[in-house]
C-alpha positions as semicolon CSV with decimal commas, in nm:
position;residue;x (nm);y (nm);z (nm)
1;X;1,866;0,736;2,816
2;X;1,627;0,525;2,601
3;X;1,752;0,243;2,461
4;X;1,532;-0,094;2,253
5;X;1,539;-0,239;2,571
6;X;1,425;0,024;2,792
7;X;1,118;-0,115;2,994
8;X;0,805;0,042;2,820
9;X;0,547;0,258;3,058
10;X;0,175;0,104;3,106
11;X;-0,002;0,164;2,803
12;X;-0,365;0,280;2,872
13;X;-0,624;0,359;2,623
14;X;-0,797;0,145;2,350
15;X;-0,646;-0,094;2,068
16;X;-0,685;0,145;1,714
17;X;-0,749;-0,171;1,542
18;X;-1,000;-0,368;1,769
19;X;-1,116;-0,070;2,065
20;X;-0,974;-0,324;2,282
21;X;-0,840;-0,255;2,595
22;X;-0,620;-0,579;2,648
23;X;-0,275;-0,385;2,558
24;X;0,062;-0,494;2,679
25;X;0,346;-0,306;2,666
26;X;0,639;-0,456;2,461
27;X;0,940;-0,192;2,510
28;X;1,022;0,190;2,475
29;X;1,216;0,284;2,170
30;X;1,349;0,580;1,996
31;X;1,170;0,659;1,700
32;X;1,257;0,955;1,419
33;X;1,552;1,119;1,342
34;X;1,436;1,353;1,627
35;X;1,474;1,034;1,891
36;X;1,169;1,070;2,003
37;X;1,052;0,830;2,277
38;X;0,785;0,576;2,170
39;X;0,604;0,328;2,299
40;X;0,560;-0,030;2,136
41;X;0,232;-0,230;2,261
42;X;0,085;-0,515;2,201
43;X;-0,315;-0,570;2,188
44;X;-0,322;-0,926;2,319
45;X;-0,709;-0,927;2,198
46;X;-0,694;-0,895;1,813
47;X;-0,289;-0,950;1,779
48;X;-0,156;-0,597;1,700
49;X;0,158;-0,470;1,718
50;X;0,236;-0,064;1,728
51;X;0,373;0,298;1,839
52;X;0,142;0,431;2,058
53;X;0,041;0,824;1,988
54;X;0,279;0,911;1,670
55;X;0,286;1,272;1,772
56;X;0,624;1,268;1,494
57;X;0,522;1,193;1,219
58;X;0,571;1,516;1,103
59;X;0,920;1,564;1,128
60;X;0,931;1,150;0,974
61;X;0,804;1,231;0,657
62;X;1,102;1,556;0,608
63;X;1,282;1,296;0,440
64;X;0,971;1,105;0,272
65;X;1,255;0,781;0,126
66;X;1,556;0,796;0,324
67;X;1,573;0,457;0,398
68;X;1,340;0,286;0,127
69;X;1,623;0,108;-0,072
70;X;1,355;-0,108;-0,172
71;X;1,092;0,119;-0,339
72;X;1,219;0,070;-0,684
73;X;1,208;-0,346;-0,697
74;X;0,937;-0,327;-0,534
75;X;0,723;-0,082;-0,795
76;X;0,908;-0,283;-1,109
77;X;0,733;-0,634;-0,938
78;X;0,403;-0,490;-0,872
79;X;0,404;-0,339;-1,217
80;X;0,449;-0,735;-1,332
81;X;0,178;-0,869;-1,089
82;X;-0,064;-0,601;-1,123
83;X;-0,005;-0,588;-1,536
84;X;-0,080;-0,999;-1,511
85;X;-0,378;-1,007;-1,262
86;X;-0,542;-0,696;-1,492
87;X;-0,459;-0,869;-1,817
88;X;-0,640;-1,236;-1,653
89;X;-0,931;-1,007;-1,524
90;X;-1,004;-0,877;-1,925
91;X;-0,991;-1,204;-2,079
92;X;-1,200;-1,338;-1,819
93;X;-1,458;-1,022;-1,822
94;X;-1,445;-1,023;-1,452
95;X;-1,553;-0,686;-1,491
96;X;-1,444;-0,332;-1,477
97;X;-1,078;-0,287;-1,310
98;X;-1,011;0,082;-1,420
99;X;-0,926;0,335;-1,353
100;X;-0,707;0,239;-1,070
101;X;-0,535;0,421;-0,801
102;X;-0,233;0,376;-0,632
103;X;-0,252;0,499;-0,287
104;X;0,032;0,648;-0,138
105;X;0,204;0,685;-0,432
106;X;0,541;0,839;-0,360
107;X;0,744;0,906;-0,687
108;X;0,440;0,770;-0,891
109;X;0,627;0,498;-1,039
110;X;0,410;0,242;-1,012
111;X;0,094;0,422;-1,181
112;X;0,350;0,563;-1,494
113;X;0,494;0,163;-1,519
114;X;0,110;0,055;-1,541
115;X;0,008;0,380;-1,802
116;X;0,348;0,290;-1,999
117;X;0,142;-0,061;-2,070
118;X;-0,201;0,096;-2,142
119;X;-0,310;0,077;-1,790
120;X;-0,535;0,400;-1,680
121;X;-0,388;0,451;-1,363
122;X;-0,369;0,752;-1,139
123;X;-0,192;0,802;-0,838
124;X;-0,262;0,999;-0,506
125;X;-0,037;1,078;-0,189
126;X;-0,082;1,341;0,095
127;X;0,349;1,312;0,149
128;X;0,490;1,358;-0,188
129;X;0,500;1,592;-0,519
130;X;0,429;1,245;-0,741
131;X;0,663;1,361;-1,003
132;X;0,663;1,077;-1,242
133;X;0,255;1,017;-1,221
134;X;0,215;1,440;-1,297
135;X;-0,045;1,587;-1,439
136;X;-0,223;1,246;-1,339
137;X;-0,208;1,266;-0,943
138;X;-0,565;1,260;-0,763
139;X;-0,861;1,009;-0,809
140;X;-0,939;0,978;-1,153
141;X;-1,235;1,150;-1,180
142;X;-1,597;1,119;-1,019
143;X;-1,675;0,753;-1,099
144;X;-1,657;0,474;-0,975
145;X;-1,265;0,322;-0,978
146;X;-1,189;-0,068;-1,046
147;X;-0,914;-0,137;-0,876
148;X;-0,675;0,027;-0,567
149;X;-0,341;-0,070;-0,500
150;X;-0,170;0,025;-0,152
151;X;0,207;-0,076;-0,163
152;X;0,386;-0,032;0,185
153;X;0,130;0,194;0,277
154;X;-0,062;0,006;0,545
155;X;0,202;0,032;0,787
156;X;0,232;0,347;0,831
157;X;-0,158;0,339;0,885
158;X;-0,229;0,453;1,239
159;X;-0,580;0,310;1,227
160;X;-0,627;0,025;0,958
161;X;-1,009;-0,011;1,016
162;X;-1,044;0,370;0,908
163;X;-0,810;0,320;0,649
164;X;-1,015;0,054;0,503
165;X;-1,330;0,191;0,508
166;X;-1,212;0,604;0,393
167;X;-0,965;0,487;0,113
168;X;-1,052;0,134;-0,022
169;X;-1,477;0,096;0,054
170;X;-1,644;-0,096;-0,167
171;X;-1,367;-0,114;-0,422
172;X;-1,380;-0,471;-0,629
173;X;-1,043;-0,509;-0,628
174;X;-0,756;-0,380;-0,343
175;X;-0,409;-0,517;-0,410
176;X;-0,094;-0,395;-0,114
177;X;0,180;-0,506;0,051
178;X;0,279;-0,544;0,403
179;X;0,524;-0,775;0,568
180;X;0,269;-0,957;0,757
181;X;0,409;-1,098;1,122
182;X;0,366;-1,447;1,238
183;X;0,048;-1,474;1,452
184;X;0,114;-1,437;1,780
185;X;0,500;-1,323;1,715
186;X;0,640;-1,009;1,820
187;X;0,998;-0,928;1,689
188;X;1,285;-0,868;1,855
189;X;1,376;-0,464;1,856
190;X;1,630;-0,545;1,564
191;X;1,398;-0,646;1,302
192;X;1,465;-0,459;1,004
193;X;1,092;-0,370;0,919
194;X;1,064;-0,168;1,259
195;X;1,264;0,083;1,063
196;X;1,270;0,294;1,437
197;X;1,494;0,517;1,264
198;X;1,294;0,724;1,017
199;X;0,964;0,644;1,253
200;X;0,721;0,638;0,958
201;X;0,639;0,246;1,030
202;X;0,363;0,252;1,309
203;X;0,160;-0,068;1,270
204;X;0,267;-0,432;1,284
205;X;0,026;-0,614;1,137
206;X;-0,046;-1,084;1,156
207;X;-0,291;-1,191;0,978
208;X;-0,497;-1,222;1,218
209;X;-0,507;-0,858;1,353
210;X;-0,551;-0,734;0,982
211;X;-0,830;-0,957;0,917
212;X;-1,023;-0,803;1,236
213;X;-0,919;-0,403;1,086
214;X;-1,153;-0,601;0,819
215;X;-1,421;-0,694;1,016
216;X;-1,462;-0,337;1,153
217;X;-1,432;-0,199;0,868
218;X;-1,745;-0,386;0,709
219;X;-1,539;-0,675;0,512
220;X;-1,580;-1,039;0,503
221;X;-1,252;-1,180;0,666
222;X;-1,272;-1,414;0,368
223;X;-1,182;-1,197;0,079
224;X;-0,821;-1,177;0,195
225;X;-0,573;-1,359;0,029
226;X;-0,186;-1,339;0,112
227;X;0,101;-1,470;-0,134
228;X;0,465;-1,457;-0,084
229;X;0,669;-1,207;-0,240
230;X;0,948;-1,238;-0,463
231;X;1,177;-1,170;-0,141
232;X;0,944;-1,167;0,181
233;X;0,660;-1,404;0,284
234;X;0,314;-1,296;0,380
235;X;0,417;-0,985;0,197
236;X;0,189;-0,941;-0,067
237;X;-0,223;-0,920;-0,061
238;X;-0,558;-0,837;-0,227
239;X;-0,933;-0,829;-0,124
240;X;-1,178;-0,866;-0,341
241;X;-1,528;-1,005;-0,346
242;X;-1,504;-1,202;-0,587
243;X;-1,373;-1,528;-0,603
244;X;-1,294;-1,540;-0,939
245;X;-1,027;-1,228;-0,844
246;X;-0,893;-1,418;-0,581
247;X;-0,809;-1,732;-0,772
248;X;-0,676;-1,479;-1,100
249;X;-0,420;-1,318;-0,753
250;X;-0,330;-1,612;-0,674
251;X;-0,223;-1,762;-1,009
252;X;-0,053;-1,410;-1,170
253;X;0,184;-1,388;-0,809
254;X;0,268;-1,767;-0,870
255;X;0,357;-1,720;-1,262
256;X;0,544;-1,372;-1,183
257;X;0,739;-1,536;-0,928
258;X;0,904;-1,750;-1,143
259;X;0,941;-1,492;-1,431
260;X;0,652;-1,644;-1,613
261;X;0,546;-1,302;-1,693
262;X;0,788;-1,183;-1,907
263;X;0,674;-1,469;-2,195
264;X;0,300;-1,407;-2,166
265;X;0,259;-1,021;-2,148
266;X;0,385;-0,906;-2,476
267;X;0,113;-1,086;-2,641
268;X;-0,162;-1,107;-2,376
269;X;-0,156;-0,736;-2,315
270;X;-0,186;-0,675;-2,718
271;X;-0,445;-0,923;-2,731
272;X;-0,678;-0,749;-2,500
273;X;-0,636;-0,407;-2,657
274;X;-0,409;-0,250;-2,448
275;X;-0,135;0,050;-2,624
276;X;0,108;0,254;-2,465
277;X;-0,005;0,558;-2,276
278;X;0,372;0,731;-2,326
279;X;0,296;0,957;-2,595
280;X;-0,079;1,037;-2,587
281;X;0,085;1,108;-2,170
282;X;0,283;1,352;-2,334
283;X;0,089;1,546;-2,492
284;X;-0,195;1,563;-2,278
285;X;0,108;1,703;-1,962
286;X;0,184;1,965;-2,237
287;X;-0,179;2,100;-2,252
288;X;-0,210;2,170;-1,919
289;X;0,101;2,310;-1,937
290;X;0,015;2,526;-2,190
291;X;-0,359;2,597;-2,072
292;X;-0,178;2,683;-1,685
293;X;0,050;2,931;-1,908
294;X;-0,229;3,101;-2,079
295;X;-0,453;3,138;-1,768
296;X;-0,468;3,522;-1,670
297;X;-0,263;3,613;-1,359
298;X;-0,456;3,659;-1,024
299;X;-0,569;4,012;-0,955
């Protein structure tokens, strides 16, 4: 029998986030609602902490949000920050923040809170039918998109460094979450983020071991910044280039933290031209509708 403190076996192989071979083995756990047995290691190079081979991931994601008892606070606060840090970036002419994408979507709530404001957002996710976001799932269009937003996405990232470079590139402006670790910490097999039980969380990312995934993936170290969230620390995070972003993430997480938001966005978001998306949403979801209806059946 398996149990959180069953000693782990040698892990062999290379780090996914560094291609370092300095692993140690933290414990063997049981991951899934199939009980698989998985490994937990630790690369003692670059500070990450993860299941070795996920070989279940399929059976995790039968039941995409059993478990996430979290994912609606979490989509109504990044609504607030993300509403904020896009309204600063207008008035400031930082430059071009949309379309955005939300990565990993799920429901789609965050992209329909953001197009409910005026905010062209789309929404993509390999996992889920994105009911809320419909008929606006996929990138939006062939251009070039502003902004990307990853929330509790990166980790169930088996390989951040890929991540990083496939999904967010050269993309001015990346805002996610994570509950970052301490450096150097690895949690006891009762922390609550290990979420063993539905075996979709995979990586365990400091700081430090994220800011290497950056490195590898061809970004400076230096365009991370981490807040606090309105619950967790070291929870919330953007890259961007520019500095001017950074500074604009760091003051909209501090004002939305204390509710700040709430006075300033029914007149800032007015003031920079933005109108609701709900109707003009409505009709253009009727006609596809209607243009899917009139298509003529396959031979």
């Amino acid at each position: 029998m398996v149990t959180a403190e069953t000693p782990p076996r040698p892990t062999t192989g290379a780090c996914p986030n560094c291609g370092g071979e300095r692993l140690t083995p933290v414990r063997r756990v049981r991951v899934s609602k199939a009980r698989v047995a998985a490994d937990l290691a630790h690369c003692t190079s670059c500070d990450f902490l993860f299941l070795a081979d996920p070989t279940w991931l399929d059976v995790a994601y039968e039941e995409s949000f059993y478990g996430d008892t979290g994912y609606v606070d979490r989509n109504l606060h990044a609504s607030r920050l993300l509403r904020l840090l896009l309204v600063i970036g207008r008035l400031g002419r930082f430059g071009a923040s949309e379309p955005g994408c939300d990565l990993g979507t799920g429901l789609g709530m965050l992209p329909r809170l953001l197009r409910d404001h005026g905010f062209d957002f789309h929404g993509t996710d390999a996992y889920a039918a994105m009911e809320l976001i419909r008929p606006f799932c996929g990138p939006p269009g062939d251009g070039a998109i502003g902004c990307k937003t990853a929330f509790e996405v990166i980790e169930h990232v088996p390989c951040t460094p890929e991540f990083l470079r496939r999904e967010v590139g050269a993309t001015p402006l990346f805002v996610f979450s994570t509950l970052m670790r301490p450096v150097g910490e690895i949690p006891g097999p009762d922390w609550w983020y290990y979420a063993f039980g539905n075996g979709q969380h995979i990586s365990f990312h400091s700081r430090r071991s994220f800011e290497v995934a950056m490195g590898r993936a061809g970004m400076d170290p230096a365009w991370l910044v981490c807040i606090d969230g309105p619950v967790h620390a070291r929870a919330l995070h953007l890259i961007a280039p520019s500095a001017r972003w950074r500074r604009a993430f760091r003051v909209a997480g501090a004002l939305v933290n204390r509710g700040l938001d709430g006075l300033l966005l029914p007149w800032l978001e007015p003031l920079v031209g933005l109108r609701p998306r709900i109707i003009p949403d409505h009709y253009v979801a009727m006609e596809r509708l209607r243009s899917a209806a009139e298509r003529p059946p396959c031979p």
